[in-house]
XYZ file of C-alpha atoms in Angstrom:
365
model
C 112.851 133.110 97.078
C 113.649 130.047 99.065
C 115.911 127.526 98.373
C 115.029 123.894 98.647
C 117.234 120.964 97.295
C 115.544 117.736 96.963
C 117.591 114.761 97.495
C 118.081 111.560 97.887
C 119.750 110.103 100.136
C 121.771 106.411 101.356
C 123.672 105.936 104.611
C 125.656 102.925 104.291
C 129.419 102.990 105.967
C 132.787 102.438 104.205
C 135.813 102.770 105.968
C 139.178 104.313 104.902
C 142.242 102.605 106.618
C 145.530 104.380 107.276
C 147.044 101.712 104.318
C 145.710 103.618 101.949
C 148.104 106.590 102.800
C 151.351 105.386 102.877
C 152.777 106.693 99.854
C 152.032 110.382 101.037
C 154.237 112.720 102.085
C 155.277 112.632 105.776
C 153.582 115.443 108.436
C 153.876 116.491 112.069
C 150.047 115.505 112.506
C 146.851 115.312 111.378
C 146.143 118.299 109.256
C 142.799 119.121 107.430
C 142.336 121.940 105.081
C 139.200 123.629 102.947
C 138.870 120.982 99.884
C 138.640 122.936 96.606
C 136.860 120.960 94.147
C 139.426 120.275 91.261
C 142.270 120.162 93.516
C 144.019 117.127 93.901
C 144.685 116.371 97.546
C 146.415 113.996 99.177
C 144.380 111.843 102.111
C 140.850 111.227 102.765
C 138.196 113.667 102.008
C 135.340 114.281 104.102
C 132.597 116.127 104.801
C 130.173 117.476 107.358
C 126.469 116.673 107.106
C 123.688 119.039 106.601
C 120.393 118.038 107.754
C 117.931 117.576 105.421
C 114.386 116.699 106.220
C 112.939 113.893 104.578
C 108.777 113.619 104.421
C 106.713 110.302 103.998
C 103.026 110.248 103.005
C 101.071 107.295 102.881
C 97.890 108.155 100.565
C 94.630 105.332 100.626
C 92.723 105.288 97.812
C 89.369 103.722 97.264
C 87.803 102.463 94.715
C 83.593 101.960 94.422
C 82.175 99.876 92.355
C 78.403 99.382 91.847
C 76.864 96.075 91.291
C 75.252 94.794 88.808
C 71.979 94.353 90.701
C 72.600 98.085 92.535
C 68.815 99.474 91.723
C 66.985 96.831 93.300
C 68.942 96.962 96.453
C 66.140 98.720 98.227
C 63.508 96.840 97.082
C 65.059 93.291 97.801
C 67.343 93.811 101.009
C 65.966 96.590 102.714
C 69.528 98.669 101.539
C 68.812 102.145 101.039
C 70.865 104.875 98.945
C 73.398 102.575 96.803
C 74.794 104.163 93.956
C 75.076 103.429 90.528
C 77.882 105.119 89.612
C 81.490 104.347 89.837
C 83.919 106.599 92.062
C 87.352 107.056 92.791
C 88.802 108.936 96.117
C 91.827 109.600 98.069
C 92.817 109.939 101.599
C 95.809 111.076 103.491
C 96.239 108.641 106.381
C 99.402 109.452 107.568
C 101.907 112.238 107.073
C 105.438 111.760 109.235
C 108.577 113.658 108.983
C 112.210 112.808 109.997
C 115.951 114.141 109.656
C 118.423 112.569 107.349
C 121.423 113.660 106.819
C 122.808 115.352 103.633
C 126.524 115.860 103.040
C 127.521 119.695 103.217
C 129.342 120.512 100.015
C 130.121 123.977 101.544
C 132.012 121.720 104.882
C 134.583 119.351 103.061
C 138.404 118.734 104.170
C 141.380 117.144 103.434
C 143.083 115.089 105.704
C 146.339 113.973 105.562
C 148.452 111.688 107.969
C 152.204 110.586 108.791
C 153.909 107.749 110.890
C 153.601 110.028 114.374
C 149.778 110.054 113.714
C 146.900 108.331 115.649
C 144.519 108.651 113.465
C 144.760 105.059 111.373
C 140.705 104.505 110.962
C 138.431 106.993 109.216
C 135.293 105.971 108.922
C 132.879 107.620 106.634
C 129.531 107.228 104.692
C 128.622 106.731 101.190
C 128.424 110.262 100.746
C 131.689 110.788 102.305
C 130.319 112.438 105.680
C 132.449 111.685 108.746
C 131.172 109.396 111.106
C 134.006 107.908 113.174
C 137.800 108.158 113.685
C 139.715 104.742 115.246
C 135.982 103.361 116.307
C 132.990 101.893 114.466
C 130.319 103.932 113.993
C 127.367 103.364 115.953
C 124.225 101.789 114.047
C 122.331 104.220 112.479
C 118.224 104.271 112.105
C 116.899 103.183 109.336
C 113.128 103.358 108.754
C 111.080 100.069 107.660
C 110.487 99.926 104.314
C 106.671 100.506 103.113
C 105.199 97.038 102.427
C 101.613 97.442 100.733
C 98.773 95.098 102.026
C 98.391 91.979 99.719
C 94.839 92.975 98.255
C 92.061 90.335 99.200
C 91.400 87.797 96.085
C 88.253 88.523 94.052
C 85.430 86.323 94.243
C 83.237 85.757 91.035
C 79.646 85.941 91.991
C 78.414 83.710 89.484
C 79.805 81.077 90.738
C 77.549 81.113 93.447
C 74.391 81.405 91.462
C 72.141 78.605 90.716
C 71.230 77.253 87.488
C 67.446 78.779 88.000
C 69.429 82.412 88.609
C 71.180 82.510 85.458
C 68.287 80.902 83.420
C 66.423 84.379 84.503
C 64.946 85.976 81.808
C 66.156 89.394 83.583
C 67.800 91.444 85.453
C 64.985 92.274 88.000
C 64.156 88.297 88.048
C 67.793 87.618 88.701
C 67.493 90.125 91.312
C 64.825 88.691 93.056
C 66.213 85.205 92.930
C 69.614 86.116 94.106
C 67.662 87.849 96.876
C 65.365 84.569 98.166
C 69.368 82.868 97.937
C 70.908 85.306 100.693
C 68.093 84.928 103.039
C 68.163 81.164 102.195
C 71.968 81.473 103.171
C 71.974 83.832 106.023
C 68.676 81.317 107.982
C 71.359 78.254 107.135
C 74.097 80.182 109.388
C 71.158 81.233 111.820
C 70.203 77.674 112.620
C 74.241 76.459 112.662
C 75.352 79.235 115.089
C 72.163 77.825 117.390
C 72.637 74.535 117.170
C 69.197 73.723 115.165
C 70.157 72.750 111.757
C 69.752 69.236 110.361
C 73.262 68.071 109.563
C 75.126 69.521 112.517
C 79.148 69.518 111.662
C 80.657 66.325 113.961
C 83.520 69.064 115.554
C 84.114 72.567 115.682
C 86.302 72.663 112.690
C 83.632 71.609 110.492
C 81.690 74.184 112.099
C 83.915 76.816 111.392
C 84.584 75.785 108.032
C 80.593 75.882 106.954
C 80.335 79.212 108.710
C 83.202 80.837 106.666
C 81.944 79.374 103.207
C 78.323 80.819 103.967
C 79.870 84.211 105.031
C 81.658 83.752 101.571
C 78.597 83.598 99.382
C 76.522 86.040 101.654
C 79.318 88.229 100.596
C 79.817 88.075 97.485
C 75.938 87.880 96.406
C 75.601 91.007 98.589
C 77.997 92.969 96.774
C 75.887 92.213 93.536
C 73.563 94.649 95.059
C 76.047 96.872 97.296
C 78.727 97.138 94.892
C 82.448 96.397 95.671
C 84.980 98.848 97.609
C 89.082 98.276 96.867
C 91.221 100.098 99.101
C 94.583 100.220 98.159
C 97.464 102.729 100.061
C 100.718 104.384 98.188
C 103.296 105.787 100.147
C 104.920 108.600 98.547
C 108.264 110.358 99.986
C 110.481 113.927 99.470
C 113.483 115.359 100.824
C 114.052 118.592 101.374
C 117.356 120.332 102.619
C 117.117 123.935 103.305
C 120.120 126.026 103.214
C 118.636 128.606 104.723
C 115.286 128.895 106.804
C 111.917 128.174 104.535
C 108.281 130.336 104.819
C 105.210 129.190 103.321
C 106.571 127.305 100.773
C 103.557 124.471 99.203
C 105.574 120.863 99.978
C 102.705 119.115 97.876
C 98.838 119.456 96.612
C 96.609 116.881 97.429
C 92.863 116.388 95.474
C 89.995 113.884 97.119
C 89.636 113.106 93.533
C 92.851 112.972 92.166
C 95.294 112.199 95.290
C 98.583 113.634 95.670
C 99.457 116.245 92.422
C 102.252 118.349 91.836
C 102.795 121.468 93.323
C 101.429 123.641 90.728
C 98.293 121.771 89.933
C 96.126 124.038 91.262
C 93.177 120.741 91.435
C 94.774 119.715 94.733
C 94.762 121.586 98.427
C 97.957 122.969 99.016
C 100.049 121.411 101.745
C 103.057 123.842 103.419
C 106.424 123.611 105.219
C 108.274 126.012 107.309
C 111.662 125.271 108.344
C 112.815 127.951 111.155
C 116.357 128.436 112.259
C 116.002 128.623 116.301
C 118.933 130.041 116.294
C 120.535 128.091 119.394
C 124.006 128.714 118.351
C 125.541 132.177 117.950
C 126.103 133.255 113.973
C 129.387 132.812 112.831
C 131.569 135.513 111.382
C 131.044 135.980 107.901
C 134.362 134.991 105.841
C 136.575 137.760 104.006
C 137.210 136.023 100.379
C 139.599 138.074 100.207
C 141.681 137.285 102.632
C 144.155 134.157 103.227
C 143.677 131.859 105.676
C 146.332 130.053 107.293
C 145.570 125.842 107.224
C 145.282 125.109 111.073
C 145.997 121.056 111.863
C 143.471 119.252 113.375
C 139.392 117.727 112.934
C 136.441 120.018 112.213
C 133.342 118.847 113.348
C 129.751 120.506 113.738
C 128.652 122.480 116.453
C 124.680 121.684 115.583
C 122.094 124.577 115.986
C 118.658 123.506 115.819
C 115.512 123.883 113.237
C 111.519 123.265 113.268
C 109.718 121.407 110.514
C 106.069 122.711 110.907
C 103.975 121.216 107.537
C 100.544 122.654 107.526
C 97.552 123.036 105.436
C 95.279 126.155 104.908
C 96.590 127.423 108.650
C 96.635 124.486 110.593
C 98.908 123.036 111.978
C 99.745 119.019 110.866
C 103.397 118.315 112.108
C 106.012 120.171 114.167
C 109.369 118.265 114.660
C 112.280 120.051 116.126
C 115.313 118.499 114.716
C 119.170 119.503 114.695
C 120.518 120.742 111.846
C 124.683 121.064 110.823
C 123.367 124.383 108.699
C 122.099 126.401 111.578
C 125.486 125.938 113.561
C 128.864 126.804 113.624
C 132.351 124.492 112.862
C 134.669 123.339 115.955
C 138.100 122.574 114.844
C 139.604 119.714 117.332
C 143.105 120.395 118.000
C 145.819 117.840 115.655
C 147.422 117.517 119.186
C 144.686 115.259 119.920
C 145.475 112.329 117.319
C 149.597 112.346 117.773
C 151.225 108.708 119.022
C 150.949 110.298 122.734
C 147.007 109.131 122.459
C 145.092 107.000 121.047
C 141.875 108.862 120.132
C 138.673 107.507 119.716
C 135.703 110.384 118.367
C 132.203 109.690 117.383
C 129.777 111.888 115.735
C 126.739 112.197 115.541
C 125.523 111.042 111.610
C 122.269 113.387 111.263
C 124.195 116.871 113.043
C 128.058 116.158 112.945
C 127.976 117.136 116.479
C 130.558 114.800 118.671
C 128.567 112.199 120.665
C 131.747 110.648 122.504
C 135.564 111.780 122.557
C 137.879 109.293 124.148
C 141.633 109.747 124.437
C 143.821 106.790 125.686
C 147.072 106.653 126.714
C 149.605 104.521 125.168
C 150.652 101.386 127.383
């Protein structure tokens, strides 16, 4: 069975200066070792990122209302197959994918420092993944937040009846006379637009003005026939971080009727993801847990393998991203030599992989 984690996840930066070490014991250089969870270590802790992959929806749904005046629609305006009945339905309009990054409980070290060390500025996230040693990291992308379209004001259509209209002795008279009151409105903005009607507007922005208003009531008396449509659009997001490569496996259901359901509601369409390991980096050897390792100084970072997101539904193909992925990859161990007082090193990794981006070494003036 697969394994899927669903997560959450935050990438502000805090930074851990050399300060905060300088009441540990004294070493030849920087050291790191496997962190064992209830172990008390001395130094900074960090870890390498997995990649997770995080999915964003954005679901419109749309809601028809009939109006009152829906069954004479045809026989007043000409408007043919209005229905009476109320409905509800959803649409997918977008579906977008995108790596994030996911510390990798498996990939945490300690790191410890002395007074011969280079390393004085660690530089990790919130989760504790390690960004940047003596440099800032570089800005990372963050995705604009979803900002739902302010939904038009509602117009009461009454207000643009006339006394005789709501004196009606029925429906079908109200009908009719809300009828003679569009094409009475909609010859008004015929003769305005031409340039024929009695009490021309002295300037185009009284022009304007009239022109909206009419559109206003043609509108909204309309609609008493038409019915009313609301759109409105949710946007709906998941994470998933596979551990190991994913087949088939339904990501979400989605119903016309219902919109987006959970994954067993059998109402909705299923929706799939595959996650494939591309396998651009060897395997590494499998570790004996048996036997002792000995703690080697220095920084481990990520050699990144790569992985493709495909999301589908019923066979065919919706999304394929290719993305890098920590998981799929190996670890690099960069040598302690690098961070002693004969340099002053500056590394950067990459915040989604843990793969270096830059490695600068200085020499002391």
């Amino acid at each position: 069975m697969n394994t899927i984690r669903f997560l959450s996840v935050s990438r502000r930066v805090k930074a851990l200066p050399l300060c905060l070490f300088t009441s540990l014991p004294l070493f030849a250089q920087t050291a790191s070792s496997l962190y064992q969870p209830g172990v008390t270590s001395e130094g900074a802790i960090y870890c390498l990122p997995m990649t997770a992959v995080k999915v964003t929806i954005q679901v419109e749904k749309t809601t028809y209302t009939p109006g009152d005046f829906c069954k004479y629609s045809e026989r007043y305006l000409r408007i043919k197959d209005v229905s009476p009945n109320p409905t509800v339905s959803y649409r997918i309009t977008t579906i977008r994918q995108e790596p994030i990054a996911v510390a990798d409980t498996a990939k945490c070290y300690a790191v410890k420092f002395d007074a011969k060390t280079s390393a004085t500025n660690i530089r990790l996230s919130d989760e504790g993944i390690l960004l940047a040693i003596n440099a800032e990291p570089k800005a990372q992308h963050v995705s604009p937040q979803f900002v739902p379209a302010p939904r038009p004001s509602s117009v009461n259509p009454r207000q643009f009846m006339s006394e005789e209209i709501l004196a009606a002795g029925s429906t079908a008279k109200m009908a009719e006379l809300t009828a003679q009151d569009i094409y009475e409105i909609r010859d008004s903005r015929n003769l305005l637009i031409r340039g024929q009607a009695d009490n021309m507007p002295k300037d185009g922005e009284q022009l304007r003005l009239m022109l909206n208003q009419l559109d206003l009531q043609d509108r909204t008396l309309t609609s008493l026939f038409t019915g009313t449509i609301v759109k409105d659009t949710t946007e709906h997001t998941m994470t998933i971080t596979p551990v190991k490569p994913v087949f088939q496996t339904v990501l979400f259901r989605f119903s016309q009727k219902l919109g987006l359901v959970d994954k067993d509601n059998l109402a909705g369409v299923p929706y799939y993801i595959n996650i494939e390991n591309l396998a651009t980096v060897p395997e590494p050897e499998p570790v004996d847990p048996k036997k002792k390792y000995k703690q080697v100084p220095g920084i481990y970072v990520n050699i990144p393998g790569k992985m493709r997101s495909t999301i589908s539904d019923s066979g065919k193909t919706i999304l394929a991203t290719e993305m890098p992925a920590g998981q799929f990859g190996n670890v690099e161990l960069l040598s302690g030599a690098l961070f002693n007082k004969r340099y002053t090193t500056h590394l950067w990794l990459n915040p989604i992989s843990g793969g270096i981006e830059k490695l600068e070494a200085e020499q002391p003036k």
